[in-house]
Short mmCIF file of C-alpha atoms in Angstrom, two decimals:
data_model
loop_
_atom_site.label_atom_id
_atom_site.label_comp_id
_atom_site.label_asym_id
_atom_site.label_seq_id
_atom_site.Cartn_x
_atom_site.Cartn_y
_atom_site.Cartn_z
CA MET A 1082 58.22 132.69 56.81
CA THR A 1083 58.14 129.71 54.46
CA ALA A 1084 57.29 126.16 55.34
CA GLU A 1085 60.86 125.03 54.67
CA THR A 1086 62.27 127.23 57.43
CA THR A 1087 59.87 125.86 60.00
CA GLU A 1088 60.77 122.24 59.39
CA ASN A 1089 62.68 120.41 62.09
CA PRO A 1090 66.19 119.77 60.76
CA ALA A 1091 66.86 117.10 63.39
CA GLY A 1092 64.26 114.76 61.91
CA PRO A 1093 60.62 113.94 62.44
CA PRO A 1094 58.92 115.34 65.54
CA GLY A 1095 58.94 113.05 68.59
CA LYS A 1096 62.06 111.13 67.60
CA ALA A 1097 64.23 112.79 70.27
CA ALA A 1098 61.54 112.30 72.86
CA ASP A 1099 61.44 108.55 72.14
CA ALA A 1100 65.18 108.15 72.76
CA PRO A 1101 66.03 106.69 76.20
CA SER A 1102 67.55 109.01 78.76
CA PRO A 1103 71.14 108.53 79.97
CA ARG A 1104 69.83 107.23 83.30
CA ALA A 1105 67.64 104.67 81.54
CA LEU A 1106 70.62 103.55 79.46
CA ALA A 1107 72.75 103.24 82.60
CA ARG A 1108 70.06 101.17 84.35
CA ARG A 1109 69.75 98.96 81.27
CA ARG A 1110 73.51 98.37 81.21
CA ARG A 1111 73.55 97.56 84.92
CA ARG A 1112 70.73 95.05 84.51
CA ALA A 1113 72.49 93.42 81.57
CA SER A 1114 75.75 93.28 83.53
CA ALA A 1115 74.00 91.71 86.53
CA ALA A 1116 72.34 89.14 84.27
CA ARG A 1117 75.69 88.21 82.71
CA PHE A 1118 77.29 87.96 86.16
CA TRP A 1119 74.55 85.64 87.45
CA LYS A 1120 74.71 83.47 84.32
CA GLN A 1121 78.46 83.00 84.74
CA TYR A 1122 78.16 82.53 88.52
CA ARG A 1123 75.62 79.71 88.08
CA ALA A 1124 78.22 77.75 86.12
CA HIS A 1125 80.25 77.33 89.33
CA ARG A 1126 78.63 74.52 91.28
CA ALA A 1127 80.75 75.14 94.38
CA GLY A 1128 79.71 78.80 94.37
CA LEU A 1129 76.03 77.80 94.17
CA PHE A 1130 76.49 75.45 97.11
CA GLY A 1131 78.10 78.23 99.14
CA LEU A 1132 75.34 80.67 98.20
CA ALA A 1133 72.63 78.18 99.18
CA ALA A 1134 74.31 77.51 102.53
CA LEU A 1135 74.68 81.23 103.22
CA THR A 1136 71.06 81.89 102.30
CA LEU A 1137 69.97 79.19 104.76
CA PHE A 1138 72.12 80.57 107.58
CA VAL A 1139 70.95 84.14 106.95
CA LEU A 1140 67.30 83.06 107.03
CA VAL A 1141 67.90 81.15 110.25
CA ALA A 1142 69.60 84.19 111.82
CA LEU A 1143 66.90 86.64 110.72
CA THR A 1144 64.04 84.46 111.96
CA ALA A 1145 65.73 83.55 115.27
CA PRO A 1146 63.49 85.86 117.39
CA LEU A 1147 60.44 84.07 115.96
CA THR A 1148 61.73 80.51 116.05
CA VAL A 1149 63.62 80.34 119.36
CA GLY A 1150 62.60 83.57 121.14
CA SER A 1151 64.73 86.33 122.57
CA ASP A 1152 65.00 84.77 126.05
CA VAL A 1153 66.80 81.63 124.89
CA ASP A 1154 70.01 82.80 126.60
CA SER A 1155 68.37 83.33 129.99
CA VAL A 1156 70.16 81.43 132.74
CA THR A 1157 67.46 81.84 135.39
CA ASP A 1158 64.69 80.44 133.17
CA ALA A 1159 66.62 77.52 131.70
CA PRO A 1160 64.15 74.80 130.66
CA GLY A 1161 66.35 71.74 131.25
CA GLN A 1162 68.95 70.23 133.47
CA PRO A 1163 72.65 71.00 133.02
CA LEU A 1164 74.42 69.02 130.29
CA GLU A 1165 71.51 66.86 129.19
CA SER A 1166 72.30 64.66 126.22
CA PRO A 1167 70.32 65.10 122.97
CA SER A 1168 66.71 63.98 123.19
CA GLY A 1169 63.34 64.64 121.61
CA ARG A 1170 62.84 67.69 123.83
CA PHE A 1171 66.37 69.04 123.28
CA PRO A 1172 67.67 67.85 119.87
CA LEU A 1173 71.18 69.12 120.62
CA GLY A 1174 71.08 68.69 124.39
CA THR A 1175 71.61 71.44 126.96
CA ASP A 1176 74.56 73.49 128.16
CA GLN A 1177 76.02 73.77 131.64
CA PHE A 1178 73.11 75.99 132.72
CA GLY A 1179 70.36 73.81 131.26
CA ARG A 1180 69.68 76.03 128.24
CA ASP A 1181 68.62 74.53 124.92
CA LEU A 1182 71.75 74.29 122.76
CA LEU A 1183 69.76 74.30 119.51
CA GLY A 1184 68.22 77.64 120.44
CA LEU A 1185 71.62 78.99 121.51
CA LEU A 1186 73.15 77.81 118.23
CA VAL A 1187 70.44 79.55 116.20
CA TRP A 1188 70.70 82.75 118.24
CA GLY A 1189 74.49 82.71 118.12
CA SER A 1190 74.42 82.71 114.32
CA ARG A 1191 73.16 86.30 114.44
CA VAL A 1192 76.19 87.56 116.34
CA SER A 1193 78.75 85.54 114.39
CA LEU A 1194 77.40 86.60 110.99
CA LEU A 1195 76.98 90.24 112.06
CA VAL A 1196 80.48 90.54 113.47
CA GLY A 1197 81.96 88.81 110.41
CA LEU A 1198 80.16 91.13 107.98
CA LEU A 1199 80.95 94.33 109.88
CA ALA A 1200 84.59 93.41 110.46
CA ALA A 1201 85.06 92.47 106.80
CA ALA A 1202 83.39 95.71 105.67
CA LEU A 1203 85.70 97.76 107.92
CA SER A 1204 88.77 95.86 106.78
CA VAL A 1205 87.94 96.24 103.08
CA ALA A 1206 87.05 99.92 103.49
CA ILE A 1207 90.41 100.70 105.13
CA GLY A 1208 92.31 98.64 102.58
CA ALA A 1209 90.48 100.17 99.61
CA VAL A 1210 91.06 103.76 100.78
CA ILE A 1211 94.75 103.20 101.45
CA GLY A 1212 95.25 101.20 98.25
CA ILE A 1213 93.54 103.74 95.98
CA THR A 1214 95.22 106.78 97.51
CA ALA A 1215 98.66 105.14 97.56
CA GLY A 1216 98.30 104.11 93.94
CA HIS A 1217 97.06 107.53 92.86
CA PHE A 1218 99.34 109.97 94.71
CA ARG A 1219 102.50 107.81 94.82
CA GLY A 1220 105.67 109.60 95.94
CA TRP A 1221 106.43 109.86 99.65
CA TYR A 1222 102.79 109.23 100.62
CA ALA A 1223 102.71 105.88 98.84
CA THR A 1224 106.08 104.94 100.37
CA VAL A 1225 104.88 105.66 103.92
CA MET A 1226 101.54 103.87 103.42
CA MET A 1227 103.17 100.78 101.92
CA ARG A 1228 105.73 100.56 104.71
CA ILE A 1229 102.89 100.69 107.26
CA THR A 1230 101.08 98.03 105.26
CA ASP A 1231 104.18 95.84 105.23
CA TRP A 1232 104.49 96.23 109.00
CA PHE A 1233 100.93 95.00 109.49
CA LEU A 1234 101.55 92.14 107.05
CA VAL A 1235 104.53 90.74 108.94
CA MET A 1236 102.85 91.08 112.34
CA PRO A 1237 100.64 88.13 113.40
CA THR A 1238 97.06 89.24 112.85
CA LEU A 1239 95.66 87.24 115.74
CA VAL A 1240 98.23 88.64 118.17
CA LEU A 1241 97.37 92.22 117.22
CA ALA A 1242 93.64 91.49 117.52
CA ILE A 1243 94.17 89.95 120.97
CA VAL A 1244 96.13 93.01 122.11
CA LEU A 1245 93.40 95.40 120.95
CA ALA A 1246 90.64 93.27 122.43
CA THR A 1247 92.53 93.11 125.73
CA VAL A 1248 93.20 96.82 126.20
CA MET A 1249 89.70 97.91 125.11
CA SER A 1250 86.34 97.19 126.66
CA ARG A 1251 84.82 93.77 126.00
CA SER A 1252 82.05 94.37 123.46
CA LEU A 1253 81.04 93.48 119.93
CA GLY A 1254 82.29 96.86 118.72
CA THR A 1255 85.73 96.08 120.12
CA ILE A 1256 85.79 92.72 118.34
CA VAL A 1257 84.77 94.32 115.04
CA LEU A 1258 87.41 97.03 115.44
CA ALA A 1259 90.13 94.57 116.46
CA ILE A 1260 89.50 92.35 113.43
CA GLY A 1261 88.94 95.20 110.97
CA VAL A 1262 92.10 97.18 111.72
CA THR A 1263 94.35 94.10 111.59
CA THR A 1264 93.17 92.39 108.36
CA TRP A 1265 93.24 95.21 105.80
CA PRO A 1266 96.85 95.04 104.45
CA THR A 1267 96.17 92.32 101.85
CA THR A 1268 93.29 94.33 100.40
CA ALA A 1269 95.41 97.49 100.36
CA ARG A 1270 98.18 95.87 98.31
CA LEU A 1271 95.76 94.28 95.84
CA VAL A 1272 93.81 97.52 95.36
CA ARG A 1273 97.00 99.56 94.94
CA ALA A 1274 98.23 97.21 92.21
CA GLN A 1275 94.89 97.48 90.41
CA THR A 1276 94.92 101.27 90.81
CA LEU A 1277 98.35 101.51 89.21
CA ALA A 1278 97.11 99.42 86.29
CA VAL A 1279 93.99 101.54 85.84
CA GLU A 1280 95.81 104.88 86.00
CA SER A 1281 98.20 103.80 83.26
CA ARG A 1282 95.36 103.69 80.74
CA PRO A 1283 94.90 106.46 78.16
CA TYR A 1284 91.46 107.62 79.29
CA ILE A 1285 92.92 108.64 82.66
CA GLU A 1286 95.29 110.99 80.84
CA ARG A 1287 92.37 112.42 78.84
CA ALA A 1288 90.39 112.97 82.06
CA ARG A 1289 93.30 114.88 83.58
CA ALA A 1290 93.81 116.88 80.40
CA LEU A 1291 90.15 117.92 80.51
CA GLY A 1292 90.58 119.27 84.04
CA GLY A 1293 89.67 116.25 86.16
CA GLY A 1294 91.07 116.59 89.66
CA HIS A 1295 92.28 113.95 92.07
CA TRP A 1296 88.84 113.26 93.53
CA HIS A 1297 87.26 113.00 90.07
CA VAL A 1298 89.85 110.51 88.84
CA MET A 1299 89.72 108.35 91.97
CA SER A 1300 85.93 108.33 92.40
CA ARG A 1301 84.75 108.29 88.78
CA HIS A 1302 87.42 106.21 87.08
CA VAL A 1303 89.55 104.25 89.54
CA LEU A 1304 86.92 103.19 92.08
CA PRO A 1305 84.49 101.60 89.56
CA ASN A 1306 87.36 99.58 88.11
CA VAL A 1307 88.58 98.27 91.48
CA MET A 1308 85.11 97.52 92.87
CA PRO A 1309 84.97 93.97 91.41
CA LEU A 1310 88.24 93.20 93.16
CA VAL A 1311 86.93 94.74 96.38
CA LEU A 1312 83.74 92.65 96.16
CA ALA A 1313 85.65 89.42 95.71
CA GLN A 1314 88.04 90.32 98.52
CA THR A 1315 85.13 91.10 100.84
CA THR A 1316 83.57 87.66 100.44
CA LEU A 1317 86.92 86.04 101.14
CA ILE A 1318 87.65 88.18 104.21
CA ILE A 1319 84.27 87.50 105.83
CA SER A 1320 85.19 83.86 106.44
CA SER A 1321 88.46 84.91 108.09
CA ALA A 1322 86.61 87.49 110.19
CA ILE A 1323 84.13 84.88 111.43
CA LEU A 1324 86.98 82.56 112.38
CA ALA A 1325 88.78 85.42 114.13
CA GLU A 1326 85.64 86.35 116.09
CA ALA A 1327 85.20 82.74 117.17
CA THR A 1328 88.85 82.58 118.22
CA LEU A 1329 88.67 85.76 120.29
CA ALA A 1330 85.42 84.62 121.92
CA PHE A 1331 86.94 81.20 122.64
CA LEU A 1332 89.87 82.94 124.34
CA GLY A 1333 87.42 84.82 126.57
CA LEU A 1334 87.89 88.20 124.88
CA GLY A 1335 84.38 88.49 123.46
CA ASP A 1336 81.32 90.15 124.93
CA PRO A 1337 80.14 87.88 127.79
CA THR A 1338 76.58 89.25 127.58
CA VAL A 1339 75.87 87.93 124.06
CA VAL A 1340 75.71 84.43 122.62
CA SER A 1341 78.03 83.55 119.75
CA TRP A 1342 79.43 80.33 118.37
CA GLY A 1343 82.87 81.13 119.71
CA GLY A 1344 81.35 81.94 123.09
CA LEU A 1345 79.59 78.55 123.12
CA LEU A 1346 82.93 76.82 122.54
CA GLN A 1347 84.42 78.84 125.40
CA ASP A 1348 81.55 77.81 127.69
CA ALA A 1349 82.02 74.17 126.65
CA ARG A 1350 85.71 74.35 127.51
CA GLU A 1351 84.99 75.88 130.89
CA ALA A 1352 82.37 73.19 131.58
CA GLY A 1353 84.92 70.44 130.92
CA SER A 1354 83.07 69.02 127.93
CA VAL A 1355 86.29 67.91 126.27
CA SER A 1356 87.32 65.64 129.15
CA SER A 1357 83.79 64.48 129.99
CA GLY A 1358 82.88 63.61 126.41
CA ASP A 1359 79.89 65.96 126.05
CA TRP A 1360 80.24 66.10 122.27
CA TRP A 1361 76.87 67.83 121.73
CA TYR A 1362 78.27 70.90 123.47
CA LEU A 1363 81.35 71.12 121.24
CA VAL A 1364 80.47 69.80 117.77
CA PRO A 1365 77.48 71.96 116.68
CA PRO A 1366 79.17 75.39 117.16
CA GLY A 1367 82.35 74.13 115.54
CA VAL A 1368 80.46 72.71 112.56
CA GLY A 1369 78.51 75.96 112.20
CA ILE A 1370 81.72 78.03 112.12
CA ALA A 1371 83.34 75.67 109.61
CA VAL A 1372 80.33 75.53 107.27
CA VAL A 1373 79.80 79.32 107.21
CA ALA A 1374 83.50 79.99 106.65
CA LEU A 1375 83.58 77.40 103.86
CA ALA A 1376 80.43 78.84 102.27
CA PHE A 1377 81.86 82.37 102.17
CA THR A 1378 85.14 81.03 100.76
CA LEU A 1379 83.33 79.15 97.98
CA CYS A 1380 81.28 82.23 97.13
CA GLY A 1381 84.38 84.39 97.12
CA ARG A 1382 86.26 82.04 94.80
CA ALA A 1383 83.30 81.87 92.43
CA VAL A 1384 82.97 85.66 92.34
CA GLU A 1385 86.70 85.97 91.77
CA ALA A 1386 86.55 83.48 88.90
CA VAL A 1387 83.65 85.33 87.25
CA LEU A 1388 85.32 88.73 87.53
CA ASN A 1389 88.73 87.39 86.46
CA PRO A 1390 88.32 84.30 84.23
CA ARG A 1391 92.10 84.02 83.82
CA LEU A 1392 92.31 82.60 87.34
CA GLY A 1393 90.98 79.32 86.03
CA VAL A 1394 89.23 78.35 89.26
CA SER A 1395 87.83 74.84 88.95
CA ARG A 1396 84.06 74.46 88.82
#
């Protein structure tokens, strides 16, 4: 055998080995995409303010067991007198049982944030599944799903959530379920519209011509294209979910064994703080709910503007 026949026709030895693998290329593209997203997100000052506020609230919620202790909601071991005004010992005063309101406010942030995140995740998951499947299969299935979606859209969300929370047991799971199953229609309609736009593109026809089935098209082509919309919708829904949780807790439909910002407002109402002028019992939970909802809204608008610059959201 001659030397010419033993030469490597693909080029010098080691060249193929030096080429990056497909996984390395995918990781490199994801890192570059994340860097571009963060660079564009930083240009939105309101989004940065919302992100900073959310980071602060999350840190406060995560460190609550270390900063205020897990027995802050104990009624029998309350450290103060009922309805003490703010002082050096109790910066935000005490509640009707003599508990430190600052500790209750910090501990309640855990429940409010957790319920808001879980309810938003459930709502977006239901809306994304219905939207993608209705946009992909069409026909009678899409007609039935969209009519159900329209029915949920015209029904008052809060009324449906109150009904579910009333007929089911009073727990955090019930609150999450009540909010999640009543706030998904908007996401479903948005995702379906995006799915219809994606499936009209030529590469979807090529995927089907090459033997791609329904699951392949929806999971490998449609879902990655609708995920930015789903992400932006999630950040916007979280603020609504937190407000809904506070409303249900204020109406007495929350879990009475846990402390939340809405539950604190309910306790303040029952204690007569509105008529007696005990502002320290009412203002801090209300401000906390408003700031967190505003922060999530600002983050959601910034994410939406980055993913869809045509919206022209002001910076």
